[in-house]
Amino acid sequence: MSQEVPDEGRQELDGEGEAVVPVEPVLAEAKKPMYSVVMDMTGAGGHKALVHQLVVVSTLGEVAASTPSGKTDLGDMYKRLFEELQEGRQWVSFSGMLLVYQKYCLQVIESPPDMIREVAAAIARMNADGILGTTKILYSHDIPTPMFPAFEYRVLTTASHIEFKTTESADMVVAEYIATLSQLADFVSTHGPDLCTALDQVQQEAPHLLGTQGMLEYFTRVVELDSVTEFTDRLNMYLNVKMDDDVVWPHPQRLYPYD
């Protein structure tokens, strides 16, 4: 007795006995956007957005520098800012840390690239209102994945003020400090998902990763680093388009007797 083969197990054969590939799936694959094809080939999966990391060093304003409550209020102010920026935008998330020293603070902020302008503008307003003093941008760049699981702040009590002296260029000092922050992020990632607990453990187990106030003071005095005002002005600057005539020498001249 012959046994029927299910429809899904059958293959259509041509005149020479070769299997015929169905046309519909091939056409459907051809209609896929090139971006989706590249993502499938690289195994990237879904649509992944880059994360922009902003590293900022600031001197504290008079209120924050003189009272412990002022330092805590500064951290709460950042959290409220991020909550306001996330309102109505489910795709927006912020991560990073705020380390508040006795007279200085370090801000590492990770956000979608299209939100960095609003973050920088908010920091510039804090600077104009006297909440923050001299503010310098150490690092602004896209990174593939966030280095921190969430955003938290900590008021440091163990960081001593030691004068920072160096013979290296400012670029080298900044690069070495960014590498230290990467080591700090690795330390945090290995101590559980709770960022608050991890930052407390950094003070006890690896205080060298936190840097010193003297180094932060050095950054605020480096002329080559952009201030937050200069940074926001650059973000809001119009694109300067140059025509080919502007970069060619000698300048082209009209050779015809008419305009």
Tab-separated table of N, CA and C in Angstrom, residues 62-219:
chain	number	residue	atom	x	y	z
A	62	GLU	N	29.321	77.542	44.375
A	62	GLU	CA	29.553	77.892	45.780
A	62	GLU	C	28.701	77.062	46.724
A	63	VAL	N	27.423	76.854	46.380
A	63	VAL	CA	26.521	76.118	47.268
A	63	VAL	C	26.928	74.657	47.366
A	64	ALA	N	27.184	74.027	46.221
A	64	ALA	CA	27.537	72.598	46.225
A	64	ALA	C	28.887	72.359	46.875
A	65	ALA	N	29.807	73.303	46.732
A	65	ALA	CA	31.137	73.099	47.290
A	65	ALA	C	31.185	73.315	48.800
A	66	SER	N	30.253	74.069	49.345
A	66	SER	CA	30.327	74.439	50.759
A	66	SER	C	29.486	73.561	51.676
A	67	THR	N	28.483	72.859	51.138
A	67	THR	CA	27.590	72.070	51.992
A	67	THR	C	27.451	70.659	51.444
A	68	PRO	N	27.370	69.650	52.325
A	68	PRO	CA	27.143	68.276	51.863
A	68	PRO	C	25.798	68.121	51.153
A	69	SER	N	24.777	68.823	51.648
A	69	SER	CA	23.466	68.717	51.011
A	69	SER	C	23.492	69.270	49.595
A	70	GLY	N	24.341	70.273	49.347
A	70	GLY	CA	24.450	70.810	47.998
A	70	GLY	C	24.996	69.795	47.023
A	71	LYS	N	25.919	68.954	47.464
A	71	LYS	CA	26.460	67.902	46.594
A	71	LYS	C	25.401	66.854	46.286
A	72	THR	N	24.611	66.505	47.292
A	72	THR	CA	23.529	65.535	47.061
A	72	THR	C	22.464	66.124	46.151
A	73	ASP	N	22.155	67.394	46.333
A	73	ASP	CA	21.160	68.054	45.478
A	73	ASP	C	21.617	68.064	44.020
A	74	LEU	N	22.929	68.175	43.800
A	74	LEU	CA	23.435	68.158	42.430
A	74	LEU	C	23.156	66.817	41.764
A	75	GLY	N	23.387	65.725	42.489
A	75	GLY	CA	23.092	64.410	41.930
A	75	GLY	C	21.613	64.209	41.658
A	76	ASP	N	20.762	64.672	42.583
A	76	ASP	CA	19.315	64.570	42.370
A	76	ASP	C	18.869	65.424	41.184
A	77	MET	N	19.560	66.548	40.972
A	77	MET	CA	19.218	67.416	39.849
A	77	MET	C	19.460	66.709	38.517
A	78	TYR	N	20.553	65.962	38.433
A	78	TYR	CA	20.823	65.218	37.211
A	78	TYR	C	19.773	64.134	36.980
A	79	LYS	N	19.368	63.463	38.035
A	79	LYS	CA	18.363	62.413	37.876
A	79	LYS	C	17.034	62.995	37.404
A	80	ARG	N	16.648	64.148	37.973
A	80	ARG	CA	15.413	64.797	37.520
A	80	ARG	C	15.525	65.237	36.069
A	81	LEU	N	16.696	65.720	35.684
A	81	LEU	CA	16.902	66.136	34.295
A	81	LEU	C	16.682	64.975	33.345
A	82	PHE	N	17.251	63.816	33.657
A	82	PHE	CA	17.119	62.669	32.765
A	82	PHE	C	15.682	62.154	32.739
A	83	GLU	N	14.991	62.223	33.863
A	83	GLU	CA	13.584	61.825	33.877
A	83	GLU	C	12.755	62.745	32.991
A	84	GLU	N	13.047	64.038	33.012
A	84	GLU	CA	12.313	64.973	32.163
A	84	GLU	C	12.605	64.728	30.686
A	85	LEU	N	13.858	64.432	30.362
A	85	LEU	CA	14.206	64.172	28.969
A	85	LEU	C	13.624	62.851	28.474
A	86	GLN	N	13.408	61.897	29.380
A	86	GLN	CA	12.830	60.606	28.995
A	86	GLN	C	11.313	60.663	28.876
A	87	GLU	N	10.693	61.694	29.416
A	87	GLU	CA	9.234	61.762	29.428
A	87	GLU	C	8.692	61.811	27.999
A	88	GLY	N	7.837	60.867	27.675
A	88	GLY	CA	7.260	60.785	26.345
A	88	GLY	C	8.189	60.201	25.300
A	89	ARG	N	9.366	59.747	25.698
A	89	ARG	CA	10.322	59.157	24.759
A	89	ARG	C	10.755	57.805	25.310
A	90	GLN	N	10.034	56.770	24.971
A	90	GLN	CA	10.313	55.448	25.516
A	90	GLN	C	11.633	54.876	25.019
A	91	TRP	N	12.123	55.361	23.897
A	91	TRP	CA	13.352	54.831	23.326
A	91	TRP	C	14.595	55.447	23.952
A	92	VAL	N	14.429	56.463	24.796
A	92	VAL	CA	15.560	57.176	25.377
A	92	VAL	C	15.929	56.552	26.719
A	93	SER	N	17.195	56.290	26.919
A	93	SER	CA	17.695	55.800	28.206
A	93	SER	C	19.040	56.457	28.476
A	94	PHE	N	19.306	56.691	29.741
A	94	PHE	CA	20.547	57.323	30.160
A	94	PHE	C	21.295	56.402	31.118
A	95	SER	N	22.595	56.439	31.028
A	95	SER	CA	23.439	55.676	31.947
A	95	SER	C	24.703	56.492	32.191
A	96	GLY	N	25.491	56.033	33.155
A	96	GLY	CA	26.725	56.742	33.476
A	96	GLY	C	26.865	56.939	34.971
A	97	MET	N	27.610	57.946	35.356
A	97	MET	CA	27.826	58.204	36.776
A	97	MET	C	28.209	59.666	36.984
A	98	LEU	N	27.974	60.131	38.186
A	98	LEU	CA	28.388	61.463	38.625
A	98	LEU	C	29.178	61.284	39.918
A	99	LEU	N	30.455	61.599	39.870
A	99	LEU	CA	31.306	61.524	41.048
A	99	LEU	C	31.537	62.939	41.549
A	100	VAL	N	31.088	63.212	42.762
A	100	VAL	CA	31.184	64.551	43.340
A	100	VAL	C	32.316	64.557	44.362
A	101	TYR	N	33.348	65.321	44.090
A	101	TYR	CA	34.475	65.478	44.996
A	101	TYR	C	34.222	66.697	45.893
A	102	GLN	N	35.240	67.107	46.608
A	102	GLN	CA	35.071	68.229	47.524
A	102	GLN	C	34.838	69.535	46.775
A	103	LYS	N	35.573	69.759	45.675
A	103	LYS	CA	35.437	70.999	44.924
A	103	LYS	C	35.179	70.775	43.436
A	104	TYR	N	35.188	69.530	43.014
A	104	TYR	CA	35.038	69.233	41.593
A	104	TYR	C	34.056	68.081	41.417
A	105	CYS	N	33.647	67.868	40.178
A	105	CYS	CA	32.776	66.719	39.879
A	105	CYS	C	33.112	66.187	38.494
A	106	LEU	N	32.961	64.890	38.346
A	106	LEU	CA	33.171	64.193	37.080
A	106	LEU	C	31.833	63.639	36.613
A	107	GLN	N	31.486	63.938	35.385
A	107	GLN	CA	30.212	63.490	34.819
A	107	GLN	C	30.478	62.608	33.612
A	108	VAL	N	30.013	61.374	33.666
A	108	VAL	CA	30.059	60.450	32.531
A	108	VAL	C	28.618	60.150	32.157
A	109	ILE	N	28.202	60.633	30.994
A	109	ILE	CA	26.801	60.539	30.578
A	109	ILE	C	26.740	59.775	29.263
A	110	GLU	N	25.925	58.736	29.237
A	110	GLU	CA	25.713	57.929	28.040
A	110	GLU	C	24.251	58.045	27.630
A	111	SER	N	24.030	58.429	26.386
A	111	SER	CA	22.669	58.666	25.903
A	111	SER	C	22.628	58.436	24.400
A	112	PRO	N	21.433	58.388	23.806
A	112	PRO	CA	21.366	58.335	22.346
A	112	PRO	C	22.020	59.573	21.742
A	113	PRO	N	22.650	59.437	20.576
A	113	PRO	CA	23.361	60.587	19.987
A	113	PRO	C	22.489	61.810	19.772
A	114	ASP	N	21.200	61.615	19.443
A	114	ASP	CA	20.351	62.770	19.177
A	114	ASP	C	19.862	63.461	20.442
A	115	MET	N	20.246	62.967	21.620
A	115	MET	CA	19.873	63.613	22.873
A	115	MET	C	21.037	64.366	23.501
A	116	ILE	N	22.216	64.223	22.939
A	116	ILE	CA	23.389	64.813	23.576
A	116	ILE	C	23.339	66.331	23.523
A	117	ARG	N	22.662	66.904	22.529
A	117	ARG	CA	22.562	68.365	22.450
A	117	ARG	C	21.754	68.914	23.613
A	118	GLU	N	20.666	68.239	23.969
A	118	GLU	CA	19.854	68.699	25.092
A	118	GLU	C	20.585	68.512	26.416
A	119	VAL	N	21.350	67.428	26.546
A	119	VAL	CA	22.132	67.218	27.764
A	119	VAL	C	23.185	68.312	27.915
A	120	ALA	N	23.896	68.605	26.822
A	120	ALA	CA	24.926	69.643	26.875
A	120	ALA	C	24.311	71.006	27.172
A	121	ALA	N	23.135	71.279	26.611
A	121	ALA	CA	22.473	72.558	26.883
A	121	ALA	C	22.078	72.672	28.346
A	122	ALA	N	21.649	71.561	28.956
A	122	ALA	CA	21.281	71.582	30.378
A	122	ALA	C	22.507	71.838	31.254
A	123	ILE	N	23.645	71.220	30.903
A	123	ILE	CA	24.874	71.457	31.661
A	123	ILE	C	25.313	72.910	31.500
A	124	ALA	N	25.145	73.467	30.299
A	124	ALA	CA	25.498	74.869	30.075
A	124	ALA	C	24.627	75.792	30.921
A	125	ARG	N	23.349	75.447	31.097
A	125	ARG	CA	22.470	76.267	31.955
A	125	ARG	C	22.914	76.191	33.414
A	126	MET	N	23.313	74.995	33.873
A	126	MET	CA	23.840	74.872	35.232
A	126	MET	C	25.088	75.734	35.407
A	127	ASN	N	25.913	75.768	34.367
A	127	ASN	CA	27.119	76.584	34.409
A	127	ASN	C	26.773	78.074	34.463
A	128	ALA	N	25.781	78.481	33.684
A	128	ALA	CA	25.377	79.891	33.673
A	128	ALA	C	24.704	80.294	34.979
A	129	ASP	N	23.994	79.366	35.616
A	129	ASP	CA	23.292	79.676	36.869
A	129	ASP	C	24.195	79.603	38.094
A	130	GLY	N	25.444	79.206	37.922
A	130	GLY	CA	26.370	79.141	39.049
A	130	GLY	C	26.323	77.835	39.817
A	131	ILE	N	25.514	76.877	39.355
A	131	ILE	CA	25.488	75.565	40.012
A	131	ILE	C	26.817	74.849	39.769
A	132	LEU	N	27.337	75.008	38.562
A	132	LEU	CA	28.647	74.490	38.205
A	132	LEU	C	29.546	75.664	37.839
A	133	GLY	N	30.835	75.512	38.129
A	133	GLY	CA	31.798	76.531	37.754
A	133	GLY	C	32.405	76.221	36.400
A	134	THR	N	33.709	76.343	36.298
A	134	THR	CA	34.400	76.056	35.044
A	134	THR	C	34.126	74.615	34.619
A	135	THR	N	33.649	74.456	33.397
A	135	THR	CA	33.248	73.134	32.902
A	135	THR	C	33.960	72.846	31.591
A	136	LYS	N	34.648	71.723	31.536
A	136	LYS	CA	35.405	71.326	30.358
A	136	LYS	C	34.917	69.982	29.832
A	137	ILE	N	34.918	69.852	28.513
A	137	ILE	CA	34.532	68.605	27.852
A	137	ILE	C	35.794	67.788	27.587
A	138	LEU	N	35.898	66.640	28.237
A	138	LEU	CA	37.059	65.778	28.037
A	138	LEU	C	36.894	64.857	26.838
A	139	TYR	N	35.673	64.365	26.636
A	139	TYR	CA	35.486	63.294	25.661
A	139	TYR	C	34.053	63.324	25.178
A	140	SER	N	33.884	63.227	23.870
A	140	SER	CA	32.550	63.163	23.269
A	140	SER	C	32.656	62.286	22.033
A	141	HIS	N	32.069	61.089	22.125
A	141	HIS	CA	32.249	60.127	21.032
A	141	HIS	C	31.168	59.061	21.109
A	142	ASP	N	30.855	58.463	19.953
A	142	ASP	CA	29.920	57.336	19.904
A	142	ASP	C	30.632	56.060	20.323
A	143	ILE	N	29.938	55.239	21.092
A	143	ILE	CA	30.458	53.937	21.513
A	143	ILE	C	29.407	52.879	21.168
A	144	PRO	N	29.825	51.631	20.939
A	144	PRO	CA	28.856	50.603	20.505
A	144	PRO	C	27.862	50.204	21.585
A	145	THR	N	28.300	50.125	22.831
A	145	THR	CA	27.433	49.694	23.930
A	145	THR	C	27.710	50.551	25.158
A	146	PRO	N	26.723	50.738	26.036
A	146	PRO	CA	26.960	51.513	27.260
A	146	PRO	C	27.980	50.828	28.159
A	147	MET	N	28.767	51.628	28.859
A	147	MET	CA	29.753	51.100	29.795
A	147	MET	C	29.171	50.911	31.188
A	148	PHE	N	28.039	51.569	31.479
A	148	PHE	CA	27.422	51.497	32.796
A	148	PHE	C	25.972	51.037	32.647
A	149	PRO	N	25.472	50.265	33.613
A	149	PRO	CA	24.107	49.721	33.486
A	149	PRO	C	23.019	50.754	33.734
A	150	ALA	N	23.303	51.802	34.487
A	150	ALA	CA	22.302	52.819	34.813
A	150	ALA	C	23.043	54.108	35.146
A	151	PHE	N	22.317	55.100	35.633
A	151	PHE	CA	22.971	56.345	36.055
A	151	PHE	C	22.832	56.483	37.571
A	152	GLU	N	23.958	56.707	38.224
A	152	GLU	CA	23.967	56.926	39.660
A	152	GLU	C	25.029	57.962	40.001
A	153	TYR	N	24.924	58.520	41.191
A	153	TYR	CA	25.928	59.478	41.644
A	153	TYR	C	26.427	59.065	43.024
A	154	ARG	N	27.618	59.518	43.319
A	154	ARG	CA	28.215	59.259	44.610
A	154	ARG	C	29.015	60.485	45.043
A	155	VAL	N	28.874	60.846	46.334
A	155	VAL	CA	29.674	61.905	46.938
A	155	VAL	C	30.886	61.246	47.572
A	156	LEU	N	32.072	61.538	47.074
A	156	LEU	CA	33.294	60.894	47.527
A	156	LEU	C	33.876	61.626	48.729
A	157	THR	N	34.326	60.846	49.682
A	157	THR	CA	34.925	61.418	50.893
A	157	THR	C	36.380	61.023	51.066
A	158	THR	N	36.850	60.079	50.247
A	158	THR	CA	38.216	59.568	50.425
A	158	THR	C	39.207	60.174	49.449
A	159	ALA	N	38.703	60.869	48.435
A	159	ALA	CA	39.610	61.429	47.427
A	159	ALA	C	40.352	62.629	48.002
A	160	SER	N	41.648	62.565	48.008
A	160	SER	CA	42.459	63.647	48.558
A	160	SER	C	42.839	64.622	47.449
A	161	HIS	N	43.142	65.853	47.852
A	161	HIS	CA	43.547	66.874	46.888
A	161	HIS	C	45.066	66.898	46.819
A	162	ILE	N	45.603	66.268	45.787
A	162	ILE	CA	47.042	66.230	45.558
A	162	ILE	C	47.321	66.951	44.253
A	163	GLU	N	48.254	67.886	44.286
A	163	GLU	CA	48.566	68.650	43.086
A	163	GLU	C	49.071	67.713	41.991
A	164	PHE	N	48.503	67.889	40.809
A	164	PHE	CA	48.849	67.026	39.682
A	164	PHE	C	49.880	67.739	38.817
A	165	LYS	N	51.020	67.092	38.607
A	165	LYS	CA	52.074	67.628	37.760
A	165	LYS	C	52.419	66.601	36.694
A	166	THR	N	52.648	67.076	35.490
A	166	THR	CA	52.977	66.183	34.386
A	166	THR	C	53.775	66.932	33.339
A	167	THR	N	54.566	66.195	32.594
A	167	THR	CA	55.317	66.755	31.471
A	167	THR	C	54.715	66.322	30.135
A	168	GLU	N	53.673	65.504	30.180
A	168	GLU	CA	53.028	65.032	28.956
A	168	GLU	C	52.068	66.085	28.425
A	169	SER	N	51.694	65.919	27.178
A	169	SER	CA	50.731	66.833	26.577
A	169	SER	C	49.337	66.575	27.143
A	170	ALA	N	48.471	67.559	26.984
A	170	ALA	CA	47.104	67.424	27.500
A	170	ALA	C	46.374	66.265	26.822
A	171	ASP	N	46.633	66.046	25.534
A	171	ASP	CA	45.981	64.939	24.820
A	171	ASP	C	46.333	63.595	25.447
A	172	MET	N	47.596	63.427	25.799
A	172	MET	CA	48.022	62.163	26.394
A	172	MET	C	47.407	61.969	27.779
A	173	VAL	N	47.348	63.039	28.564
A	173	VAL	CA	46.763	62.932	29.898
A	173	VAL	C	45.282	62.584	29.809
A	174	VAL	N	44.568	63.213	28.892
A	174	VAL	CA	43.144	62.917	28.716
A	174	VAL	C	42.953	61.475	28.264
A	175	ALA	N	43.783	61.008	27.324
A	175	ALA	CA	43.664	59.630	26.826
A	175	ALA	C	43.903	58.624	27.947
A	176	GLU	N	44.899	58.877	28.779
A	176	GLU	CA	45.167	57.975	29.892
A	176	GLU	C	44.021	57.990	30.904
A	177	TYR	N	43.425	59.156	31.112
A	177	TYR	CA	42.313	59.235	32.066
A	177	TYR	C	41.080	58.514	31.535
A	178	ILE	N	40.811	58.623	30.235
A	178	ILE	CA	39.681	57.908	29.636
A	178	ILE	C	39.908	56.398	29.754
A	179	ALA	N	41.156	55.954	29.596
A	179	ALA	CA	41.459	54.535	29.776
A	179	ALA	C	41.210	54.097	31.220
A	180	THR	N	41.517	54.979	32.178
A	180	THR	CA	41.243	54.662	33.579
A	180	THR	C	39.743	54.548	33.830
A	181	LEU	N	38.960	55.415	33.196
A	181	LEU	CA	37.503	55.324	33.335
A	181	LEU	C	36.982	54.017	32.743
A	182	SER	N	37.612	53.532	31.676
A	182	SER	CA	37.221	52.240	31.109
A	182	SER	C	37.502	51.110	32.099
A	183	GLN	N	38.641	51.198	32.798
A	183	GLN	CA	38.940	50.205	33.839
A	183	GLN	C	37.941	50.302	34.988
A	184	LEU	N	37.523	51.511	35.311
A	184	LEU	CA	36.510	51.697	36.353
A	184	LEU	C	35.190	51.053	35.943
A	185	ALA	N	34.811	51.210	34.674
A	185	ALA	CA	33.581	50.580	34.185
A	185	ALA	C	33.685	49.065	34.234
A	186	ASP	N	34.860	48.513	33.907
A	186	ASP	CA	35.052	47.061	33.990
A	186	ASP	C	34.939	46.585	35.437
A	187	PHE	N	35.483	47.351	36.368
A	187	PHE	CA	35.382	47.000	37.786
A	187	PHE	C	33.918	46.986	38.221
A	188	VAL	N	33.170	47.981	37.798
A	188	VAL	CA	31.756	48.064	38.170
A	188	VAL	C	30.975	46.889	37.597
A	189	SER	N	31.283	46.513	36.335
A	189	SER	CA	30.535	45.432	35.692
A	189	SER	C	30.768	44.077	36.353
A	190	THR	N	31.910	43.909	37.018
A	190	THR	CA	32.215	42.638	37.669
A	190	THR	C	31.714	42.567	39.111
A	191	HIS	N	31.076	43.623	39.577
A	191	HIS	CA	30.588	43.643	40.956
A	191	HIS	C	29.070	43.766	41.011
A	192	GLY	N	28.410	43.094	40.079
A	192	GLY	CA	26.961	43.009	40.131
A	192	GLY	C	26.273	44.159	39.425
A	193	PRO	N	24.969	44.014	39.222
A	193	PRO	CA	24.217	45.028	38.481
A	193	PRO	C	23.911	46.291	39.271
A	194	ASP	N	24.058	46.252	40.604
A	194	ASP	CA	23.748	47.413	41.425
A	194	ASP	C	24.902	48.412	41.338
A	195	LEU	N	24.687	49.507	40.615
A	195	LEU	CA	25.746	50.483	40.407
A	195	LEU	C	26.107	51.211	41.687
A	196	CYS	N	25.119	51.464	42.569
A	196	CYS	CA	25.399	52.152	43.833
A	196	CYS	C	26.378	51.355	44.691
A	197	THR	N	26.109	50.067	44.835
A	197	THR	CA	26.997	49.213	45.626
A	197	THR	C	28.377	49.113	44.990
A	198	ALA	N	28.411	49.020	43.666
A	198	ALA	CA	29.694	48.900	42.979
A	198	ALA	C	30.543	50.149	43.164
A	199	LEU	N	29.926	51.337	43.109
A	199	LEU	CA	30.679	52.571	43.303
A	199	LEU	C	31.208	52.682	44.734
A	200	ASP	N	30.432	52.173	45.691
A	200	ASP	CA	30.929	52.149	47.074
A	200	ASP	C	32.123	51.224	47.210
A	201	GLN	N	32.094	50.098	46.517
A	201	GLN	CA	33.206	49.162	46.589
A	201	GLN	C	34.455	49.705	45.905
A	202	VAL	N	34.267	50.560	44.894
A	202	VAL	CA	35.425	51.158	44.236
A	202	VAL	C	36.223	51.992	45.228
A	203	GLN	N	35.522	52.760	46.070
A	203	GLN	CA	36.213	53.589	47.059
A	203	GLN	C	37.034	52.749	48.040
A	204	GLN	N	36.569	51.548	48.322
A	204	GLN	CA	37.251	50.704	49.300
A	204	GLN	C	38.338	49.836	48.672
A	205	GLU	N	38.065	49.286	47.478
A	205	GLU	CA	38.969	48.293	46.899
A	205	GLU	C	39.897	48.858	45.828
A	206	ALA	N	39.448	49.850	45.097
A	206	ALA	CA	40.270	50.384	43.993
A	206	ALA	C	40.151	51.899	43.926
A	207	PRO	N	40.574	52.619	44.958
A	207	PRO	CA	40.438	54.085	44.938
A	207	PRO	C	41.290	54.748	43.868
A	208	HIS	N	42.330	54.052	43.365
A	208	HIS	CA	43.180	54.643	42.332
A	208	HIS	C	42.420	54.857	41.022
A	209	LEU	N	41.313	54.128	40.837
A	209	LEU	CA	40.520	54.297	39.618
A	209	LEU	C	39.684	55.570	39.644
A	210	LEU	N	39.538	56.175	40.808
A	210	LEU	CA	38.716	57.387	40.928
A	210	LEU	C	39.489	58.649	40.573
A	211	GLY	N	40.803	58.563	40.531
A	211	GLY	CA	41.580	59.757	40.242
A	211	GLY	C	41.649	60.678	41.451
A	212	THR	N	42.261	61.822	41.259
A	212	THR	CA	42.408	62.786	42.333
A	212	THR	C	41.802	64.119	41.931
A	213	GLN	N	41.535	64.935	42.941
A	213	GLN	CA	41.027	66.274	42.650
A	213	GLN	C	42.065	67.109	41.907
A	214	GLY	N	43.340	66.825	42.166
A	214	GLY	CA	44.375	67.562	41.471
A	214	GLY	C	44.329	67.359	39.964
A	215	MET	N	44.010	66.128	39.528
A	215	MET	CA	43.896	65.866	38.098
A	215	MET	C	42.681	66.586	37.515
A	216	LEU	N	41.563	66.586	38.227
A	216	LEU	CA	40.383	67.301	37.744
A	216	LEU	C	40.652	68.794	37.669
A	217	GLU	N	41.381	69.317	38.652
A	217	GLU	CA	41.750	70.735	38.607
A	217	GLU	C	42.617	71.023	37.383
A	218	TYR	N	43.522	70.119	37.070
A	218	TYR	CA	44.370	70.275	35.882
A	218	TYR	C	43.517	70.365	34.618
A	219	PHE	N	42.498	69.500	34.505
A	219	PHE	CA	41.650	69.511	33.322
A	219	PHE	C	40.898	70.840	33.181
